[in-house]
Amino acid sequence: MTDLQDANVQELLGRPNFGVISTLNPDGSILSNVIWVDTEDGSLAVNSAVGRKWPTNLERDPRTSVAVIDSENPYSFVEVRGSAAGTTDGADEHIDSLAKKYLGQDEYPYRQPGEQRIKYLISPDHVRFVKQ
């Protein structure tokens, strides 16, 4: 097992590689969604809009798993399992920084009227890095 400070993990997370977040639905089934990721203060940072399904799941049950796949080699990835804590503070700035990383744009272009962003910091209980 490794941690988010590992150089290989940092390199993979520093590039615009997509992640897949898995959360638990109320009936116990698993919901998985493609997301953008980065790190902040030793945690994995992700962003969405308030009211969407996976953030609603995290508000009810903060346990989650995120896999970030290397776009250059899909057999290399990092898996982070842990608990998520959400905040709207700084969430707009965070989605803009993710838009810069993933789209090369200074502002997130897909905001909807009245949308409120929420940022989750996932405190890792388990980090696994695989490189093949």
PDB file of C-alpha atoms in Angstrom:
ATOM      1  CA  MET A   1       0.000   0.000   0.000  1.00  0.00           C
ATOM      2  CA  THR A   2       1.165   3.536  -0.705  1.00  0.00           C
ATOM      3  CA  ASP A   3      -0.193   7.050  -0.096  1.00  0.00           C
ATOM      4  CA  LEU A   4      -1.133  10.137  -2.104  1.00  0.00           C
ATOM      5  CA  GLN A   5       2.345  11.623  -1.534  1.00  0.00           C
ATOM      6  CA  ASP A   6       4.051   8.823  -3.485  1.00  0.00           C
ATOM      7  CA  ALA A   7       5.855  10.302  -6.520  1.00  0.00           C
ATOM      8  CA  ASN A   8       4.202   7.874  -8.972  1.00  0.00           C
ATOM      9  CA  VAL A   9       0.749   8.620  -7.557  1.00  0.00           C
ATOM     10  CA  GLN A  10       1.382  12.380  -7.665  1.00  0.00           C
ATOM     11  CA  GLU A  11       2.561  12.145 -11.279  1.00  0.00           C
ATOM     12  CA  LEU A  12      -0.548  10.210 -12.347  1.00  0.00           C
ATOM     13  CA  LEU A  13      -2.933  12.513 -10.429  1.00  0.00           C
ATOM     14  CA  GLY A  14      -1.147  15.629 -11.682  1.00  0.00           C
ATOM     15  CA  ARG A  15      -2.014  14.852 -15.297  1.00  0.00           C
ATOM     16  CA  PRO A  16      -5.571  15.162 -16.705  1.00  0.00           C
ATOM     17  CA  ASN A  17      -6.408  11.504 -16.153  1.00  0.00           C
ATOM     18  CA  PHE A  18     -10.046  10.677 -15.576  1.00  0.00           C
ATOM     19  CA  GLY A  19     -11.303   9.021 -12.444  1.00  0.00           C
ATOM     20  CA  VAL A  20     -14.284   6.850 -11.667  1.00  0.00           C
ATOM     21  CA  ILE A  21     -16.010   7.493  -8.354  1.00  0.00           C
ATOM     22  CA  SER A  22     -18.189   4.794  -6.806  1.00  0.00           C
ATOM     23  CA  THR A  23     -20.809   5.583  -4.181  1.00  0.00           C
ATOM     24  CA  LEU A  24     -23.587   3.615  -2.517  1.00  0.00           C
ATOM     25  CA  ASN A  25     -27.194   4.139  -3.552  1.00  0.00           C
ATOM     26  CA  PRO A  26     -29.884   4.023  -0.838  1.00  0.00           C
ATOM     27  CA  ASP A  27     -30.743   0.433  -1.841  1.00  0.00           C
ATOM     28  CA  GLY A  28     -27.104  -0.654  -1.405  1.00  0.00           C
ATOM     29  CA  SER A  29     -26.317  -0.883  -5.118  1.00  0.00           C
ATOM     30  CA  ILE A  30     -23.210   0.842  -6.452  1.00  0.00           C
ATOM     31  CA  LEU A  31     -23.237   3.974  -8.607  1.00  0.00           C
ATOM     32  CA  SER A  32     -20.098   4.803 -10.621  1.00  0.00           C
ATOM     33  CA  ASN A  33     -19.427   8.065 -12.484  1.00  0.00           C
ATOM     34  CA  VAL A  34     -16.528   9.484 -14.489  1.00  0.00           C
ATOM     35  CA  ILE A  35     -15.000  12.526 -12.767  1.00  0.00           C
ATOM     36  CA  TRP A  36     -12.096  14.988 -12.752  1.00  0.00           C
ATOM     37  CA  VAL A  37      -9.680  14.765  -9.810  1.00  0.00           C
ATOM     38  CA  ASP A  38      -6.820  16.517  -8.090  1.00  0.00           C
ATOM     39  CA  THR A  39      -5.251  16.556  -4.646  1.00  0.00           C
ATOM     40  CA  GLU A  40      -5.539  19.056  -1.833  1.00  0.00           C
ATOM     41  CA  ASP A  41      -4.066  18.955   1.667  1.00  0.00           C
ATOM     42  CA  GLY A  42      -3.279  15.229   1.503  1.00  0.00           C
ATOM     43  CA  SER A  43      -6.741  14.306   0.227  1.00  0.00           C
ATOM     44  CA  LEU A  44      -8.233  13.522  -3.150  1.00  0.00           C
ATOM     45  CA  ALA A  45     -10.395  16.458  -4.317  1.00  0.00           C
ATOM     46  CA  VAL A  46     -13.425  16.038  -6.580  1.00  0.00           C
ATOM     47  CA  ASN A  47     -16.246  18.373  -7.598  1.00  0.00           C
ATOM     48  CA  SER A  48     -19.880  18.195  -8.687  1.00  0.00           C
ATOM     49  CA  ALA A  49     -23.160  20.085  -8.482  1.00  0.00           C
ATOM     50  CA  VAL A  50     -25.372  19.945  -5.411  1.00  0.00           C
ATOM     51  CA  GLY A  51     -28.362  17.666  -6.011  1.00  0.00           C
ATOM     52  CA  ARG A  52     -26.727  15.268  -8.440  1.00  0.00           C
ATOM     53  CA  LYS A  53     -26.907  11.582  -7.600  1.00  0.00           C
ATOM     54  CA  TRP A  54     -23.364  10.764  -6.501  1.00  0.00           C
ATOM     55  CA  PRO A  55     -22.972  13.838  -4.256  1.00  0.00           C
ATOM     56  CA  THR A  56     -26.358  13.044  -2.697  1.00  0.00           C
ATOM     57  CA  ASN A  57     -25.103   9.517  -2.036  1.00  0.00           C
ATOM     58  CA  LEU A  58     -21.966  10.903  -0.350  1.00  0.00           C
ATOM     59  CA  GLU A  59     -24.038  13.182   1.877  1.00  0.00           C
ATOM     60  CA  ARG A  60     -25.935  10.124   3.111  1.00  0.00           C
ATOM     61  CA  ASP A  61     -22.932   7.743   3.264  1.00  0.00           C
ATOM     62  CA  PRO A  62     -19.443   9.281   2.876  1.00  0.00           C
ATOM     63  CA  ARG A  63     -17.689   6.009   2.038  1.00  0.00           C
ATOM     64  CA  THR A  64     -16.331   5.990  -1.491  1.00  0.00           C
ATOM     65  CA  SER A  65     -13.796   4.504  -3.855  1.00  0.00           C
ATOM     66  CA  VAL A  66     -12.105   6.362  -6.711  1.00  0.00           C
ATOM     67  CA  ALA A  67      -9.994   4.783  -9.441  1.00  0.00           C
ATOM     68  CA  VAL A  68      -7.885   7.111 -11.595  1.00  0.00           C
ATOM     69  CA  ILE A  69      -6.702   5.461 -14.802  1.00  0.00           C
ATOM     70  CA  ASP A  70      -3.567   6.475 -16.691  1.00  0.00           C
ATOM     71  CA  SER A  71      -4.802   7.619 -20.116  1.00  0.00           C
ATOM     72  CA  GLU A  72      -1.495   6.553 -21.684  1.00  0.00           C
ATOM     73  CA  ASN A  73      -1.617   3.062 -20.164  1.00  0.00           C
ATOM     74  CA  PRO A  74      -5.006   1.925 -18.838  1.00  0.00           C
ATOM     75  CA  TYR A  75      -3.356  -0.941 -16.959  1.00  0.00           C
ATOM     76  CA  SER A  76      -1.756   1.643 -14.672  1.00  0.00           C
ATOM     77  CA  PHE A  77      -3.999   3.277 -12.098  1.00  0.00           C
ATOM     78  CA  VAL A  78      -4.384   4.489  -8.561  1.00  0.00           C
ATOM     79  CA  GLU A  79      -7.269   3.408  -6.341  1.00  0.00           C
ATOM     80  CA  VAL A  80      -8.271   5.537  -3.342  1.00  0.00           C
ATOM     81  CA  ARG A  81     -10.765   4.288  -0.771  1.00  0.00           C
ATOM     82  CA  GLY A  82     -11.905   6.542   2.029  1.00  0.00           C
ATOM     83  CA  SER A  83     -14.469   8.968   3.407  1.00  0.00           C
ATOM     84  CA  ALA A  84     -15.602  12.148   1.694  1.00  0.00           C
ATOM     85  CA  ALA A  85     -16.441  15.483   3.310  1.00  0.00           C
ATOM     86  CA  GLY A  86     -18.222  18.075   1.169  1.00  0.00           C
ATOM     87  CA  THR A  87     -18.184  21.855   1.198  1.00  0.00           C
ATOM     88  CA  THR A  88     -19.454  24.596  -1.061  1.00  0.00           C
ATOM     89  CA  ASP A  89     -16.669  26.907   0.188  1.00  0.00           C
ATOM     90  CA  GLY A  90     -14.154  27.267  -2.636  1.00  0.00           C
ATOM     91  CA  ALA A  91     -16.076  24.844  -4.855  1.00  0.00           C
ATOM     92  CA  ASP A  92     -16.467  27.355  -7.720  1.00  0.00           C
ATOM     93  CA  GLU A  93     -12.743  28.105  -7.734  1.00  0.00           C
ATOM     94  CA  HIS A  94     -12.008  24.388  -7.553  1.00  0.00           C
ATOM     95  CA  ILE A  95     -14.135  23.511 -10.608  1.00  0.00           C
ATOM     96  CA  ASP A  96     -12.423  26.344 -12.500  1.00  0.00           C
ATOM     97  CA  SER A  97      -8.994  24.904 -11.631  1.00  0.00           C
ATOM     98  CA  LEU A  98     -10.168  21.478 -12.814  1.00  0.00           C
ATOM     99  CA  ALA A  99     -11.442  23.047 -16.066  1.00  0.00           C
ATOM    100  CA  LYS A 100      -7.971  24.526 -16.564  1.00  0.00           C
ATOM    101  CA  LYS A 101      -6.361  21.113 -15.968  1.00  0.00           C
ATOM    102  CA  TYR A 102      -8.763  19.060 -18.105  1.00  0.00           C
ATOM    103  CA  LEU A 103      -9.984  21.519 -20.760  1.00  0.00           C
ATOM    104  CA  GLY A 104      -7.324  24.242 -20.833  1.00  0.00           C
ATOM    105  CA  GLN A 105     -10.028  26.826 -20.008  1.00  0.00           C
ATOM    106  CA  ASP A 106      -9.880  29.374 -17.200  1.00  0.00           C
ATOM    107  CA  GLU A 107     -13.540  28.902 -16.251  1.00  0.00           C
ATOM    108  CA  TYR A 108     -15.739  25.823 -16.144  1.00  0.00           C
ATOM    109  CA  PRO A 109     -17.900  26.194 -19.288  1.00  0.00           C
ATOM    110  CA  TYR A 110     -20.768  23.857 -18.377  1.00  0.00           C
ATOM    111  CA  ARG A 111     -22.320  25.695 -15.421  1.00  0.00           C
ATOM    112  CA  GLN A 112     -26.097  25.618 -15.405  1.00  0.00           C
ATOM    113  CA  PRO A 113     -28.218  28.586 -14.248  1.00  0.00           C
ATOM    114  CA  GLY A 114     -28.650  28.422 -10.471  1.00  0.00           C
ATOM    115  CA  GLU A 115     -26.181  25.552 -10.105  1.00  0.00           C
ATOM    116  CA  GLN A 116     -24.301  25.337  -6.813  1.00  0.00           C
ATOM    117  CA  ARG A 117     -20.982  23.509  -6.892  1.00  0.00           C
ATOM    118  CA  ILE A 118     -19.739  21.250  -4.110  1.00  0.00           C
ATOM    119  CA  LYS A 119     -16.181  20.063  -3.527  1.00  0.00           C
ATOM    120  CA  TYR A 120     -15.415  16.822  -1.731  1.00  0.00           C
ATOM    121  CA  LEU A 121     -12.146  16.005  -0.043  1.00  0.00           C
ATOM    122  CA  ILE A 122     -11.671  12.269   0.239  1.00  0.00           C
ATOM    123  CA  SER A 123      -9.495  11.286   3.182  1.00  0.00           C
ATOM    124  CA  PRO A 124      -7.775   8.088   2.106  1.00  0.00           C
ATOM    125  CA  ASP A 125      -8.002   4.945   4.213  1.00  0.00           C
ATOM    126  CA  HIS A 126      -6.380   2.882   1.462  1.00  0.00           C
ATOM    127  CA  VAL A 127      -4.290   3.904  -1.569  1.00  0.00           C
ATOM    128  CA  ARG A 128      -3.137   1.361  -4.136  1.00  0.00           C
ATOM    129  CA  PHE A 129      -0.955   2.158  -7.142  1.00  0.00           C
ATOM    130  CA  VAL A 130      -0.520  -0.297 -10.012  1.00  0.00           C
ATOM    131  CA  LYS A 131       1.886   0.309 -12.899  1.00  0.00           C
ATOM    132  CA  GLN A 132       2.294  -2.193 -15.714  1.00  0.00           C
TER     133      GLN A 132
END
